[in-house]
Amino acid sequence: MYAYIVKRILATIPVMVVVAVFVFGLLHLTPGDPAAIIAGDYASPSDIEGIREKLGLNEPIPVQFYTWVKSVAQGDLGVSIFSNLPVTKLIGQRIEPTLMLSLFTIVIAISVAIPLGVLAAWKSRTFIDRFAMIFAVLGFSVPVFVIGYILMYVFAIQLKWLPVQGYKHLADGLLPCLRSLVLPSIALGIVYIALIARITRASVLEVLAEDYIRTAKAKGLSSRVVLTRHALKNAAVPIVTIIGVGIALLIGGVVVTESVFNIPGLGRLTVDAILHRDYPVIQAIIILFSGVYVLVNLLVDLSYVFLDPRIRY
C-alpha cells in the first residue's frame, strides 16, 4: 500500500512536467504581447522594447522556460507582469473564495445527488424515477451561467432572500459567507448533482439485481438496511469515482461561476491574467489546478481499498 502511494506520487512528476511544458509553450505561442498591454495604447516602440527587456521576454523561449522551472523548483512562482506582485501573494489573496465555493458545492452536490440516485433506483420506473432522470438531463443541458442568472433574478432580485453578487470572507462571519455562496454553489452544483445522481442510480440498480440482495430481502431485512448496508456500500466504487471526476471538472466551472457572481477567486484571477497575458500567474494557477486534479485522483484510487476489500495494491 505504502509502496503504491510512493509510486503514484513519483508518477505525478512526469505528468506535472508535461503539463508545465504544454502550458508554457501554449501561452508563448498565443498571439499578444504582454509588454504592449502594459505599456498602453500610446507607448512608443522603444518603451515596449524596454518593458520586454525588463521582463526577460526577449530571451529565447527555452531560456525563459528553464528560468521559470528553476524558480518553481525553488518555491518561487515568479512575479505578476501586470500587478508586479508576487504570484504566491496573489494566489493567497484569492484562494479562500474558490476553496469555499468548491467545498460548499461539493457538499450540496453529494447531499442531494446520492439520495436522489438511490431513491430513483429504489423506485425504478415510477414517477419519482422519471422526475429524477428529467432533472438529471436538464442539469446537463442548461449552461451554468444560464442557471446562475435565473437563480439571481428569482432569489436575489425578486425575492431578495440572498445577495445578488459578491463574496463575504470568513473573517466577516460564517453565516454571511455561506449566504453569499448559496446561489453560486447551486448554479455550479446542478450539473454535478445530475452527473452523480445518474451514476448512483445505474450503480445501485445493478447491485439491486444481484442474488445476495434478493437473499437479504427474503431474510426479512428492512428496505433501509438493504439499501444502506448492502446495496449502497457495494455500489460505492463507481459513485466515488464519479465524485472524484466531478471535483476535477469543478475547476472549469468555478471560472464561469466566479465571473457571473463577481466572486474574487482564482477563477476571476485566471480570466484577468489571460486578458493581460500575465504568463507567471496563468502558469502558476494551471500548475496548481493540475496538482489538485492529480491529488484527487490519488485519493479516489486509495479509497477503493476501503470500499471494496477485494481490491489490493
Coordinates of C-alpha atoms in Angstrom, one line a residue:
M1 CA 0.0 0.0 0.0
Y2 CA 2.7 2.5 1.0
A3 CA 4.8 1.4 -1.9
Y4 CA 1.8 2.1 -4.2
I5 CA 1.3 5.6 -2.7
V6 CA 5.0 6.5 -3.2
K7 CA 4.9 5.1 -6.7
R8 CA 1.8 7.2 -7.5
I9 CA 3.3 10.3 -6.1
L10 CA 6.5 9.8 -8.1
A11 CA 4.4 9.2 -11.2
T12 CA 2.9 12.7 -10.8
I13 CA 6.3 14.3 -11.5
P14 CA 6.4 13.5 -15.3
V15 CA 2.7 14.4 -15.5
M16 CA 3.4 17.8 -14.0
V17 CA 6.4 18.3 -16.2
V18 CA 4.3 17.6 -19.3
V19 CA 1.7 20.0 -18.1
A20 CA 4.3 22.6 -17.5
V21 CA 5.8 22.3 -20.9
F22 CA 2.4 22.3 -22.6
V23 CA 1.2 25.3 -20.7
F24 CA 4.4 27.3 -21.2
G25 CA 4.5 26.5 -24.9
L26 CA 0.8 27.2 -25.5
L27 CA 1.0 30.6 -23.7
H28 CA 4.0 31.8 -25.6
L29 CA 2.6 30.7 -28.9
T30 CA -0.6 32.6 -28.3
P31 CA -0.8 36.0 -30.1
G32 CA -0.5 39.1 -27.9
D33 CA 2.4 40.9 -26.3
P34 CA 2.2 41.5 -22.5
A35 CA 4.7 44.3 -22.9
A36 CA 2.5 46.2 -25.3
I37 CA -0.5 45.7 -23.0
I38 CA 1.4 47.0 -20.0
A39 CA 2.8 50.0 -22.0
G40 CA -0.6 51.1 -23.2
D41 CA -2.0 52.3 -26.5
Y42 CA 0.2 55.4 -26.8
A43 CA 3.6 53.8 -25.9
S44 CA 6.5 54.1 -28.3
P45 CA 8.2 51.0 -29.7
S46 CA 11.3 51.9 -27.5
D47 CA 9.1 51.9 -24.4
I48 CA 7.6 48.5 -25.3
E49 CA 11.1 47.1 -26.0
G50 CA 12.3 48.4 -22.6
I51 CA 9.5 46.5 -20.9
R52 CA 10.2 43.4 -22.8
E53 CA 13.9 43.6 -21.8
K54 CA 13.0 44.2 -18.2
L55 CA 10.6 41.2 -18.1
G56 CA 13.0 38.9 -19.9
L57 CA 10.7 38.4 -22.8
N58 CA 13.5 39.0 -25.3
E59 CA 15.2 35.8 -24.1
P60 CA 14.8 32.6 -26.3
I61 CA 11.8 30.5 -25.2
P62 CA 13.9 27.6 -23.9
V63 CA 15.9 30.1 -21.7
Q64 CA 12.7 31.6 -20.4
F65 CA 11.3 28.0 -19.7
Y66 CA 14.5 27.0 -17.9
T67 CA 14.4 30.1 -15.7
W68 CA 10.8 29.6 -14.8
V69 CA 11.2 25.9 -14.0
K70 CA 14.3 26.6 -11.8
S71 CA 12.3 29.3 -9.9
V72 CA 9.3 27.0 -9.4
A73 CA 11.5 24.2 -8.2
Q74 CA 12.8 26.6 -5.5
G75 CA 9.3 27.5 -4.5
D76 CA 9.2 30.9 -6.3
L77 CA 6.3 31.2 -8.7
G78 CA 7.5 34.5 -10.0
V79 CA 6.1 38.0 -10.1
S80 CA 3.0 39.1 -11.9
I81 CA 3.8 41.0 -15.1
F82 CA 0.7 43.2 -14.7
S83 CA 0.4 43.9 -11.0
N84 CA 4.1 43.5 -10.1
L85 CA 3.2 41.5 -7.0
P86 CA 4.5 38.0 -6.1
V87 CA 2.3 35.3 -7.7
T88 CA 2.1 33.4 -4.4
K89 CA 0.7 36.5 -2.7
L90 CA -1.9 36.9 -5.4
I91 CA -3.0 33.3 -5.2
G92 CA -3.0 33.5 -1.4
Q93 CA -5.4 36.5 -1.6
R94 CA -7.8 34.7 -4.0
I95 CA -7.7 31.1 -2.8
E96 CA -10.3 31.4 0.0
P97 CA -13.3 32.3 -2.1
T98 CA -12.5 29.5 -4.6
L99 CA -11.9 26.9 -1.9
M100 CA -15.1 27.8 0.0
L101 CA -17.1 27.8 -3.2
S102 CA -15.7 24.4 -4.3
L103 CA -16.3 22.8 -0.8
F104 CA -19.8 24.2 -0.5
T105 CA -20.7 23.0 -4.0
I106 CA -19.3 19.5 -3.3
V107 CA -21.3 19.3 -0.1
I108 CA -24.5 20.3 -1.7
A109 CA -23.9 18.1 -4.8
I110 CA -23.2 14.9 -2.7
S111 CA -26.0 15.7 -0.2
V112 CA -28.6 15.9 -2.9
A113 CA -27.3 13.6 -5.7
I114 CA -26.7 10.4 -3.8
P115 CA -30.1 10.2 -2.0
L116 CA -31.8 11.2 -5.3
G117 CA -29.9 8.5 -7.2
V118 CA -30.6 5.8 -4.6
L119 CA -34.3 6.8 -4.4
A120 CA -34.6 6.7 -8.3
A121 CA -33.1 3.2 -8.3
W122 CA -35.3 2.0 -5.4
K123 CA -38.4 3.5 -7.1
S124 CA -37.3 2.5 -10.6
R125 CA -39.8 3.1 -13.4
T126 CA -42.1 5.2 -11.2
F127 CA -42.9 8.9 -11.3
I128 CA -40.0 9.6 -8.8
D129 CA -37.5 7.8 -11.1
R130 CA -38.7 9.7 -14.2
F131 CA -38.6 13.0 -12.3
A132 CA -35.1 12.4 -11.1
M133 CA -33.9 11.5 -14.6
I134 CA -35.6 14.5 -16.2
F135 CA -33.8 16.7 -13.6
A136 CA -30.5 15.0 -14.5
V137 CA -31.0 15.6 -18.2
L138 CA -31.9 19.3 -17.6
G139 CA -28.9 19.6 -15.3
F140 CA -26.6 18.5 -18.1
S141 CA -28.3 20.6 -20.8
V142 CA -28.6 24.0 -19.3
P143 CA -25.3 26.0 -19.1
V144 CA -24.0 27.1 -15.7
F145 CA -24.3 30.8 -16.5
V146 CA -27.9 30.5 -17.5
I147 CA -28.8 28.7 -14.3
G148 CA -26.8 31.4 -12.4
Y149 CA -28.7 34.3 -14.0
I150 CA -32.1 32.6 -13.4
L151 CA -31.3 32.0 -9.7
M152 CA -30.0 35.5 -9.3
Y153 CA -33.2 37.0 -10.8
V154 CA -35.6 34.9 -8.8
F155 CA -33.9 34.6 -5.3
A156 CA -31.8 37.8 -5.2
I157 CA -33.7 40.4 -7.3
Q158 CA -37.3 39.4 -7.0
L159 CA -37.5 37.7 -3.6
K160 CA -34.4 39.5 -2.1
W161 CA -33.6 36.4 0.0
L162 CA -29.9 36.3 -0.9
P163 CA -27.2 38.7 -2.1
V164 CA -27.1 39.2 -5.9
Q165 CA -23.3 39.1 -6.3
G166 CA -20.1 39.3 -4.4
Y167 CA -18.4 37.3 -1.6
K168 CA -18.2 37.7 2.1
H169 CA -14.9 36.5 3.6
L170 CA -14.9 34.1 6.6
A171 CA -13.5 36.9 8.7
D172 CA -16.9 38.6 8.3
G173 CA -18.7 35.6 9.8
L174 CA -19.6 32.1 8.7
L175 CA -23.2 32.8 8.0
P176 CA -22.7 35.8 5.8
C177 CA -20.0 33.8 4.0
L178 CA -22.4 30.9 3.3
R179 CA -25.2 33.2 2.3
S180 CA -23.0 34.7 -0.4
L181 CA -22.2 31.2 -1.7
V182 CA -25.7 29.7 -1.8
L183 CA -26.7 30.8 -5.3
P184 CA -23.3 30.3 -7.0
S185 CA -22.9 26.8 -5.3
I186 CA -26.4 25.8 -6.5
A187 CA -25.7 27.1 -10.0
L188 CA -22.4 25.3 -10.1
G189 CA -23.6 22.2 -8.4
I190 CA -26.6 21.3 -10.5
V191 CA -24.5 19.7 -13.3
Y192 CA -22.7 17.6 -10.7
I193 CA -25.9 16.6 -9.0
A194 CA -27.2 15.4 -12.3
L195 CA -23.9 13.5 -13.1
I196 CA -23.6 11.9 -9.7
A197 CA -27.3 11.0 -9.4
R198 CA -27.3 9.2 -12.8
I199 CA -24.2 7.2 -11.9
T200 CA -25.6 6.4 -8.4
R201 CA -28.9 5.2 -9.9
A202 CA -27.2 3.0 -12.5
S203 CA -24.8 1.5 -10.0
V204 CA -27.5 0.9 -7.3
L205 CA -29.8 -0.6 -9.9
E206 CA -27.1 -3.1 -10.9
V207 CA -26.4 -4.1 -7.3
L208 CA -30.2 -4.5 -6.6
A209 CA -30.4 -7.1 -9.3
E210 CA -27.7 -9.3 -7.5
D211 CA -28.7 -12.6 -5.8
Y212 CA -27.5 -11.5 -2.4
I213 CA -29.9 -8.6 -2.4
R214 CA -32.8 -11.0 -3.1
T215 CA -31.5 -13.2 -0.3
A216 CA -31.3 -10.2 2.1
K217 CA -34.9 -9.3 1.2
A218 CA -36.0 -12.9 1.7
K219 CA -34.5 -12.9 5.2
G220 CA -36.9 -10.1 6.0
L221 CA -34.4 -7.2 6.3
S222 CA -35.9 -3.8 6.1
S223 CA -35.6 -1.6 3.0
R224 CA -33.3 0.8 4.8
V225 CA -30.9 -1.9 5.8
V226 CA -30.9 -3.5 2.3
L227 CA -30.2 -0.1 0.7
T228 CA -27.6 1.3 3.2
R229 CA -25.8 -1.9 4.3
H230 CA -25.8 -4.0 1.2
A231 CA -26.7 -2.0 -2.0
L232 CA -25.1 1.4 -1.4
K233 CA -21.9 0.0 0.1
N234 CA -21.3 -2.3 -2.9
A235 CA -22.3 0.4 -5.4
A236 CA -19.8 2.9 -3.8
V237 CA -16.8 2.4 -6.1
P238 CA -18.3 3.9 -9.3
I239 CA -20.0 6.6 -7.2
V240 CA -16.7 7.7 -5.6
T241 CA -15.0 7.6 -9.0
I242 CA -17.6 10.0 -10.5
I243 CA -17.4 12.3 -7.5
G244 CA -13.6 12.5 -8.0
V245 CA -14.1 13.3 -11.7
G246 CA -16.7 15.8 -10.7
I247 CA -14.3 17.6 -8.3
A248 CA -11.7 17.7 -11.1
L249 CA -14.3 19.2 -13.6
L250 CA -15.4 21.6 -10.9
I251 CA -12.3 23.7 -11.6
G252 CA -13.5 24.7 -15.1
G253 CA -17.0 25.5 -13.7
V254 CA -15.5 27.7 -11.0
V255 CA -14.1 30.1 -13.6
V256 CA -17.5 30.7 -15.2
T257 CA -19.4 30.9 -11.9
E258 CA -17.0 33.4 -10.3
S259 CA -17.3 35.6 -13.3
V260 CA -21.2 35.5 -13.2
F261 CA -21.4 36.1 -9.5
N262 CA -18.5 38.5 -9.3
I263 CA -16.5 36.4 -6.8
P264 CA -12.9 37.4 -6.4
G265 CA -11.4 33.9 -6.5
L266 CA -8.8 32.1 -8.6
G267 CA -11.3 31.8 -11.5
R268 CA -11.6 35.6 -11.8
L269 CA -7.8 35.9 -11.3
T270 CA -7.3 33.4 -14.2
V271 CA -9.6 35.4 -16.5
D272 CA -7.9 38.7 -15.7
A273 CA -4.4 37.1 -16.1
I274 CA -5.4 35.7 -19.6
L275 CA -6.7 39.1 -20.7
H276 CA -3.4 40.8 -19.6
R277 CA -1.2 38.0 -20.9
D278 CA 0.1 37.6 -17.4
Y279 CA 2.2 34.5 -18.0
P280 CA 3.5 33.8 -14.5
V281 CA 0.0 34.0 -13.0
I282 CA -1.6 31.8 -15.6
Q283 CA 1.2 29.2 -15.4
A284 CA 1.1 29.1 -11.6
I285 CA -2.7 28.7 -11.5
I286 CA -2.8 25.9 -14.1
I287 CA 0.0 24.1 -12.3
L288 CA -1.9 24.4 -9.0
F289 CA -5.2 23.1 -10.6
S290 CA -3.3 20.2 -12.2
G291 CA -1.8 19.3 -8.8
V292 CA -5.2 19.3 -7.2
Y293 CA -6.5 17.1 -10.1
V294 CA -3.7 14.6 -9.6
L295 CA -4.2 14.6 -5.8
V296 CA -7.9 14.0 -6.1
N297 CA -7.3 11.0 -8.4
L298 CA -4.8 9.6 -6.0
L299 CA -7.3 9.9 -3.1
V300 CA -10.0 8.3 -5.1
D301 CA -7.8 5.3 -6.1
L302 CA -6.8 4.8 -2.4
S303 CA -10.4 4.9 -1.3
Y304 CA -11.2 1.8 -3.3
V305 CA -9.3 -0.3 -0.8
F306 CA -11.6 0.7 2.0
L307 CA -14.7 0.5 -0.1
D308 CA -14.0 -2.9 -1.6
P309 CA -11.7 -5.3 0.3
R310 CA -11.2 -7.4 -2.8
I311 CA -9.0 -4.6 -4.3
R312 CA -5.3 -4.8 -3.3
Y313 CA -2.4 -2.6 -4.4

